PDB file of C-alpha atoms in Angstrom:
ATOM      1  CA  UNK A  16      51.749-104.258  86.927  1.00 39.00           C
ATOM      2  CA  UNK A  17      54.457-106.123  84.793  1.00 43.00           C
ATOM      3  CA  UNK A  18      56.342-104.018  81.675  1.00 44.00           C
ATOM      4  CA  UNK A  19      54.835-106.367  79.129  1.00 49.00           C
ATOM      5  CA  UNK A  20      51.002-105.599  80.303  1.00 46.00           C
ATOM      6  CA  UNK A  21      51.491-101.768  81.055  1.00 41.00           C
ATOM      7  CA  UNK A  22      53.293-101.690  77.270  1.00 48.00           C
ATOM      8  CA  UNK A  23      50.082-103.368  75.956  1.00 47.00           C
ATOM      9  CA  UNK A  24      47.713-100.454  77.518  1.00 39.00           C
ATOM     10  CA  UNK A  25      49.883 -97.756  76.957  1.00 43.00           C
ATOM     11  CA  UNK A  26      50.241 -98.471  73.191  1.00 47.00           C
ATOM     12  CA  UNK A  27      46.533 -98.583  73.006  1.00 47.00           C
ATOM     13  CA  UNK A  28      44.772 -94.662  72.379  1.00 48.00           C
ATOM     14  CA  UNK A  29      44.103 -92.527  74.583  1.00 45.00           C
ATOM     15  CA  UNK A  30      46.395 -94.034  77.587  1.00 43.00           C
ATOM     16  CA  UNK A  31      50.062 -92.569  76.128  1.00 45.00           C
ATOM     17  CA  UNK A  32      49.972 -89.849  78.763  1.00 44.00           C
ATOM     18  CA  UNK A  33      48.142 -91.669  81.463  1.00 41.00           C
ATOM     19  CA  UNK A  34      50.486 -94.792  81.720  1.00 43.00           C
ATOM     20  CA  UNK A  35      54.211 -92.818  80.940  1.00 52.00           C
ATOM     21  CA  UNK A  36      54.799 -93.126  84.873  1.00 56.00           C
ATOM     22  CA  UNK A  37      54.010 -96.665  85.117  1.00 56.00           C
ATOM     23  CA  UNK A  38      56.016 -97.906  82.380  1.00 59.00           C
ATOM     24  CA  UNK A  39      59.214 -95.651  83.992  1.00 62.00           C
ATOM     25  CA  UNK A  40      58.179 -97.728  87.172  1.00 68.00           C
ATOM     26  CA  UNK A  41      58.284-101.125  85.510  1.00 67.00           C
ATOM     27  CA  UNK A  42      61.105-100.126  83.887  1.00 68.00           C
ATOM     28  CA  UNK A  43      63.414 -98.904  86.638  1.00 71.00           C
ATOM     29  CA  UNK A  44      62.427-102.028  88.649  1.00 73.00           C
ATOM     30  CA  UNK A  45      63.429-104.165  85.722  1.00 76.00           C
ATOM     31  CA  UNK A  46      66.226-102.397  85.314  1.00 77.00           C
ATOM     32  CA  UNK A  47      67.751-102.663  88.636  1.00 81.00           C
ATOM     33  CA  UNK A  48      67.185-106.227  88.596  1.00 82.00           C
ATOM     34  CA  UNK A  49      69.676-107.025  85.854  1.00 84.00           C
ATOM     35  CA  UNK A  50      72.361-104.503  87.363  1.00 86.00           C
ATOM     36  CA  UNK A  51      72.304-105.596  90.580  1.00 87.00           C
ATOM     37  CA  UNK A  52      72.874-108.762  89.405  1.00 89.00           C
ATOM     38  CA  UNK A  53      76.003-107.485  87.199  1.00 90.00           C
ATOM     39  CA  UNK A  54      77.495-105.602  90.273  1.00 90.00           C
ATOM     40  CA  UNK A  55      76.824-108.977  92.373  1.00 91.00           C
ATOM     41  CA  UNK A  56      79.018-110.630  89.842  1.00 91.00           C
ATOM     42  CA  UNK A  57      81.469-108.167  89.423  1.00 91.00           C
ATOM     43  CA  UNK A  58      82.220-108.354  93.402  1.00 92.00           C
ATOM     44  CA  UNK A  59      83.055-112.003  93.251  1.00 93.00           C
ATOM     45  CA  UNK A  60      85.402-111.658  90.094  1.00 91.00           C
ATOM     46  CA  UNK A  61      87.260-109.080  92.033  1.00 93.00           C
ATOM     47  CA  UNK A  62      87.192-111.344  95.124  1.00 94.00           C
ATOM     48  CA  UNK A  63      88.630-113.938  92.953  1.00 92.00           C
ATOM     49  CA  UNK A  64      91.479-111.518  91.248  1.00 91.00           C
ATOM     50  CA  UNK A  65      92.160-110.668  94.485  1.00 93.00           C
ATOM     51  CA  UNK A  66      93.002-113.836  95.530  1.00 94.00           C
ATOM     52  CA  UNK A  67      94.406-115.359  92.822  1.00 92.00           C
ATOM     53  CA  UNK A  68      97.346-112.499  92.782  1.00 92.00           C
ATOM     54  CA  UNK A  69      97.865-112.758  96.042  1.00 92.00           C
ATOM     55  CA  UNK A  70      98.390-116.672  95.571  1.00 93.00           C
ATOM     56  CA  UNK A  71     100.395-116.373  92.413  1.00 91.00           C
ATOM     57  CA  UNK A  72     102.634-113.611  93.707  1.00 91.00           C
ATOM     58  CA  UNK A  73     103.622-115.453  96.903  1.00 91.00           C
ATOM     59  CA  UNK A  74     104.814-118.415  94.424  1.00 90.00           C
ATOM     60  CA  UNK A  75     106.743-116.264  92.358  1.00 88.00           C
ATOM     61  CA  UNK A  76     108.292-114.533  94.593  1.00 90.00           C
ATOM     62  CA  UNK A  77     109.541-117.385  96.444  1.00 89.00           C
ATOM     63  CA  UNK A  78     110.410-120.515  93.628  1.00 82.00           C
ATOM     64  CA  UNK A  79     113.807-120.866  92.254  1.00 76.00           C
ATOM     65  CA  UNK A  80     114.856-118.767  95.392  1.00 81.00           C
ATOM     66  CA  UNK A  81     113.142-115.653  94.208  1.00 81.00           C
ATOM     67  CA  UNK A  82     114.367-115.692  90.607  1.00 84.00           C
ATOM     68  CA  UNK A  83     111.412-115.205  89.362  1.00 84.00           C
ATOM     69  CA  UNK A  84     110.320-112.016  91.211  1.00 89.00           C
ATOM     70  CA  UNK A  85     109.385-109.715  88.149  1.00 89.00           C
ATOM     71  CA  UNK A  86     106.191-112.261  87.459  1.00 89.00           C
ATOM     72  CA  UNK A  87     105.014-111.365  90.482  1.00 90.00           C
ATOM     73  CA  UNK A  88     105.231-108.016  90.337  1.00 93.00           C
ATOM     74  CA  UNK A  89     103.748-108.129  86.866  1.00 92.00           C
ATOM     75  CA  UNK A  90     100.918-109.597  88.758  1.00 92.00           C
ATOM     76  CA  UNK A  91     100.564-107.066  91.310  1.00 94.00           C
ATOM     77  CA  UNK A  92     100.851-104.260  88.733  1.00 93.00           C
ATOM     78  CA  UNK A  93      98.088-106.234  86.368  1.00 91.00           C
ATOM     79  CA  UNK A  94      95.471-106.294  89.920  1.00 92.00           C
ATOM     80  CA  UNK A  95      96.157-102.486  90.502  1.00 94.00           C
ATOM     81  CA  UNK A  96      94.726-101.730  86.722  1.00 91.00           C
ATOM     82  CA  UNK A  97      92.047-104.432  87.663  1.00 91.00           C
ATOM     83  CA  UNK A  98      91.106-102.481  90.690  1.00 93.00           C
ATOM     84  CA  UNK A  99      90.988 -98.988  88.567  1.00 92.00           C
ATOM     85  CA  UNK A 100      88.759-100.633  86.185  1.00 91.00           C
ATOM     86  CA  UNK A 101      86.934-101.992  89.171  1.00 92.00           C
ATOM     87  CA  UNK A 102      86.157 -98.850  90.619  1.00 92.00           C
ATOM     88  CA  UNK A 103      85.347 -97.177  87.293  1.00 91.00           C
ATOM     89  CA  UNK A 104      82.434-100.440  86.202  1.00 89.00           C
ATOM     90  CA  UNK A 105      81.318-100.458  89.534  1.00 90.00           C
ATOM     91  CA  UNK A 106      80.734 -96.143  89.627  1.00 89.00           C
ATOM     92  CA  UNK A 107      79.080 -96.922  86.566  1.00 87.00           C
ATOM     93  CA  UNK A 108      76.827-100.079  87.321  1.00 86.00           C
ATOM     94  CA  UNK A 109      75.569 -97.787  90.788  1.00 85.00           C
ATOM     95  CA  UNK A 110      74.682 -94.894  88.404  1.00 82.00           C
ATOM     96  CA  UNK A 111      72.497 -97.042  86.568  1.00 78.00           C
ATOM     97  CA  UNK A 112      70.851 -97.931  89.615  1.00 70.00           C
ATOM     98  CA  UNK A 113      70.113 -93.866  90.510  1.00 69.00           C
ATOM     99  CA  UNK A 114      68.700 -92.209  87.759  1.00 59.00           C
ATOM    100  CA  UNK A 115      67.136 -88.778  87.618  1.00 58.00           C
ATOM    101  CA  UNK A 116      64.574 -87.811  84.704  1.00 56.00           C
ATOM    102  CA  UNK A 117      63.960 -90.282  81.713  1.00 64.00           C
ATOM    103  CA  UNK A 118      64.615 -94.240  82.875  1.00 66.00           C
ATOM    104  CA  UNK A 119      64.848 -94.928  78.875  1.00 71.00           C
ATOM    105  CA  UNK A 120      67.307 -92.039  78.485  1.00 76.00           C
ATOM    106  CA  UNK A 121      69.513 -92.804  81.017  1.00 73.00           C
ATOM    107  CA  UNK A 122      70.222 -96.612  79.997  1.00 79.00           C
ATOM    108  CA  UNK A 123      70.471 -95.849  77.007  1.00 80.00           C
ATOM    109  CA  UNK A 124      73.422 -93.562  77.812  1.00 82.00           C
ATOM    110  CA  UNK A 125      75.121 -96.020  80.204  1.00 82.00           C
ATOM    111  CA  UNK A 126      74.265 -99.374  78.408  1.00 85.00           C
ATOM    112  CA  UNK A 127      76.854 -97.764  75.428  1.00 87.00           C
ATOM    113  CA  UNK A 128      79.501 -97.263  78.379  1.00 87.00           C
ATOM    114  CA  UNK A 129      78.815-100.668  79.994  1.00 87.00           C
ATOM    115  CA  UNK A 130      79.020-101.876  76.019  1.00 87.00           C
ATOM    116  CA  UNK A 131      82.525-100.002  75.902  1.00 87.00           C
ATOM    117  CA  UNK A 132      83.648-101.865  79.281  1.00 87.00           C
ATOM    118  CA  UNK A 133      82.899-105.160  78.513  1.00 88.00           C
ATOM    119  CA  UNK A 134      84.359-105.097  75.053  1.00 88.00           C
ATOM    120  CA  UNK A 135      88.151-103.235  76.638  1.00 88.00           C
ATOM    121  CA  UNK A 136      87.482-106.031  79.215  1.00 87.00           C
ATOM    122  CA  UNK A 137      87.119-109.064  76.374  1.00 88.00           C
ATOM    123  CA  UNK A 138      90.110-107.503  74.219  1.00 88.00           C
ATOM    124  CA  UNK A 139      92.892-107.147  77.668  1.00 89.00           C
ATOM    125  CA  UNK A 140      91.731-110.985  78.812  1.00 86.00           C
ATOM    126  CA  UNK A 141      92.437-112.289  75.645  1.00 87.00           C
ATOM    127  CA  UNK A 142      95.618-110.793  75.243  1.00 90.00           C
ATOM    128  CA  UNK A 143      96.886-111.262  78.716  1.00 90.00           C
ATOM    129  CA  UNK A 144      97.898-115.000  78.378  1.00 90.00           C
ATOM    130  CA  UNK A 145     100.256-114.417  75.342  1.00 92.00           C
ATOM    131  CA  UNK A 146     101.967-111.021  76.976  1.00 91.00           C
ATOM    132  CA  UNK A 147     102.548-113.116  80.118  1.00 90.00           C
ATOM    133  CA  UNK A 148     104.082-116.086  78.433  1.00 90.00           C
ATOM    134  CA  UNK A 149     106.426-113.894  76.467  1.00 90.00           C
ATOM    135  CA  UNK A 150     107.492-111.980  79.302  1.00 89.00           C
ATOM    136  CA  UNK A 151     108.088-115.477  80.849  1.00 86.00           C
ATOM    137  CA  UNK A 152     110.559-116.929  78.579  1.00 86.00           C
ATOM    138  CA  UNK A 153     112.350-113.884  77.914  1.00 87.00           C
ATOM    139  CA  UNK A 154     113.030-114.225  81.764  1.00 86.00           C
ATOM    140  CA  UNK A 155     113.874-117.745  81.391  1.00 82.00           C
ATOM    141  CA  UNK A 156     116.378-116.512  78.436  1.00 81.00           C
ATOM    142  CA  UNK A 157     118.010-113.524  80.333  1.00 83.00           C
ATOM    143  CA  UNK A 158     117.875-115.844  83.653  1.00 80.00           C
ATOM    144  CA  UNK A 159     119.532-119.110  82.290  1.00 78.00           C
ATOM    145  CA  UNK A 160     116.748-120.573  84.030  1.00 75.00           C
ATOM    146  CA  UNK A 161     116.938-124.263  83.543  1.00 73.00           C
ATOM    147  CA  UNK A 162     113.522-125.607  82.469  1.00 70.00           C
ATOM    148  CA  UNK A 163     112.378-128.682  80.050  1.00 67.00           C
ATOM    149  CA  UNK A 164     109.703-129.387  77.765  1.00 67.00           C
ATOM    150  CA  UNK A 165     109.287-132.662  76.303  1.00 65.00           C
ATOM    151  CA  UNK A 166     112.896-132.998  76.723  1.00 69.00           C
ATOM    152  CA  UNK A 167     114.115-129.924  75.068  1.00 71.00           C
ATOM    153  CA  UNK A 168     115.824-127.292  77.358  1.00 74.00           C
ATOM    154  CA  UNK A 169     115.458-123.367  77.391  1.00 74.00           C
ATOM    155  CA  UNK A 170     117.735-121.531  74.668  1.00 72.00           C
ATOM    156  CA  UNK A 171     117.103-123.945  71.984  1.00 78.00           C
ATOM    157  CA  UNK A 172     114.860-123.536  68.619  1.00 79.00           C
ATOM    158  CA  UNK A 173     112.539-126.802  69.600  1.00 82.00           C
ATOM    159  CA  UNK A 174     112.139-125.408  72.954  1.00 81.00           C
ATOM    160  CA  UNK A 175     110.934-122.207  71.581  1.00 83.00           C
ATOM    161  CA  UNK A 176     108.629-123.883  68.931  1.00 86.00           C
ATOM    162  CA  UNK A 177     107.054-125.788  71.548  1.00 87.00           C
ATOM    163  CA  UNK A 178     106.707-123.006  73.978  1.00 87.00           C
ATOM    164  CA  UNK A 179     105.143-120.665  71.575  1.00 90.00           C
ATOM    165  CA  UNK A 180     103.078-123.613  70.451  1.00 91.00           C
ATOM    166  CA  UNK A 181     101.848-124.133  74.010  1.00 89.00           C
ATOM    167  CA  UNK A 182     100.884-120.214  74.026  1.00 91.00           C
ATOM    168  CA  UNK A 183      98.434-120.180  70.950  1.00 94.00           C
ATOM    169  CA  UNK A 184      96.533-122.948  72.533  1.00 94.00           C
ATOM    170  CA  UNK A 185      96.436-121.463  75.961  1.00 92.00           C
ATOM    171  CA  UNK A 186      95.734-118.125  74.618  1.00 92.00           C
ATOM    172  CA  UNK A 187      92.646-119.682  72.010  1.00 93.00           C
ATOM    173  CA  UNK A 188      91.368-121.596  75.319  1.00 92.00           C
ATOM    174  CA  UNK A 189      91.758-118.126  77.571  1.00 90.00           C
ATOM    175  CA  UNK A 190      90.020-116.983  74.584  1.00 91.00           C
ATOM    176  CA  UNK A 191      86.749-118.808  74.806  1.00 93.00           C
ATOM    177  CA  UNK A 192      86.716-119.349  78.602  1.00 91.00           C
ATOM    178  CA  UNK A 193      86.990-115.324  78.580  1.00 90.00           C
ATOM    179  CA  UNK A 194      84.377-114.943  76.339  1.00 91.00           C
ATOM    180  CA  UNK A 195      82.205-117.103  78.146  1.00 92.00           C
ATOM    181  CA  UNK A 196      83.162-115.739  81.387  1.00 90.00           C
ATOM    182  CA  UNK A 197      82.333-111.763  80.827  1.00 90.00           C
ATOM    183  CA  UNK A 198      79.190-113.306  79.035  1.00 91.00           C
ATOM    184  CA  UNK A 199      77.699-114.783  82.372  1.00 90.00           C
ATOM    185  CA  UNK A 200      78.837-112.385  84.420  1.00 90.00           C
ATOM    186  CA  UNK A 201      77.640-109.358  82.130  1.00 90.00           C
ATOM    187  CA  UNK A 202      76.768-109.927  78.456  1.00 88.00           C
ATOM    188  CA  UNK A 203      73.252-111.669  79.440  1.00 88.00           C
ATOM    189  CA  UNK A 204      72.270-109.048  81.185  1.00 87.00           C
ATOM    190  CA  UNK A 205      73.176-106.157  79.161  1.00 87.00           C
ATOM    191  CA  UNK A 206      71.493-108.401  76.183  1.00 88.00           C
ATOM    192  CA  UNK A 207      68.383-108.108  78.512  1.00 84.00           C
ATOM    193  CA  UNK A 208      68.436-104.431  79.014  1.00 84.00           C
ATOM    194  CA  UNK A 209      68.362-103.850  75.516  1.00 84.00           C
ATOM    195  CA  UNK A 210      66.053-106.184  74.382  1.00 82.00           C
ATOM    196  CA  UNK A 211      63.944-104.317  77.207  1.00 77.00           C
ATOM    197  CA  UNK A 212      64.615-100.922  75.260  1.00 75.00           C
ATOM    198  CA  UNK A 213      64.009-102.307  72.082  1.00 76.00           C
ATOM    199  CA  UNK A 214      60.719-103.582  73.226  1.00 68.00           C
ATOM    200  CA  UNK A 215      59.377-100.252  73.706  1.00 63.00           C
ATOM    201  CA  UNK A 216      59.865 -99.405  70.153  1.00 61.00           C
ATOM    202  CA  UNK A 217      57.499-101.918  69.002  1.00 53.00           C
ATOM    203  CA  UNK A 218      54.640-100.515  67.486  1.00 50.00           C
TER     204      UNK A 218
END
């Protein structure tokens, strides 16, 4: 039977007690629908960290003759605290998957986590793009790294304008893809859960 039609008898007298086991069924299923889903997704985004460091590291350490080897290990250092909140989500995701006593209880409990990790998640990918830039032209500063933007050269006010300029609207668009991003992967889902929760409060 589906949640909606065992929450239609059950709210009906007389068939509280008789149908409690049922609706923990349908629920649990339901349940491990959407967080399978959410550890499916959170697989490929490490995948694609994984990856991606690997890629950007390699070009780091070897443009300008190496010059710019602190980015890359900046990277490296950013994908181990990836992989410790990796390993934390993904403990968390599986215990949502094996639950002991109340179903309802239990997601409850771990939906507020999950709700904790995705926000700490939104917050550090929004700020990342502007702590990266600065740390890059602070290199480019202490380096004497020659580099031009619209014709203005490192070490001067313009090129700073500019290049602080470029940040806020890399930052506002690493904003909204970031937002978007941990909303496919995981806010739909977690909106689902809930509204799943909430739908057993209905009188």
């Amino acid at each position: 039977m589906e949640l909606d039609e065992l929450e239609k008898i059950w709210k009906q007298p007389g068939h509280h007690s008789l149908l409690q086991p049922d609706i923990e069924q349908a629920l649990r299923h339901r349940a491990r629908n959407e967080v399978s889903r959410m550890r499916g997704n959170l697989l490929s985004e490490l995948w694609v960290a994984l990856v991606s460091v690997v890629l950007v590291s390699v070009f780091y350490f070897t443009v300008l003759n190496g010059r710019l080897w602190e980015i890359g290990w900046i990277y490296i250092l950013l994908l181990l605290v990836f992989l410790v909140y990796y390993f934390a989500k993904s403990r968390l995701l599986k215990g949502m998957l094996s639950s002991t006593g109340s179903v309802r209880q239990h997601l409850e409990t771990q939906l507020k986590k999950l709700d904790t990790y995705t926000r700490w998640y939104m917050l550090t990918g929004t700020l990342l793009v502007p702590l990266l830039m600065t740390c890059f032209y602070f290199l480019l500063q202490y380096k004497n790294i020659p580099l031009q933007l619209q014709g203005v050269s490192v070490g001067s006010d313009s090129f700073a304008a500019l290049y602080f300029a470029c940040t806020a609207v890399l930052s506002a668009g690493s904003y909204f893809f970031n937002k978007w991003n941990v909303d496919v992967r995981y806010g739909k889902y977690i909106k689902r859960l809930k509204l799943l929760l909430a739908e057993l409060d209905e009188p």
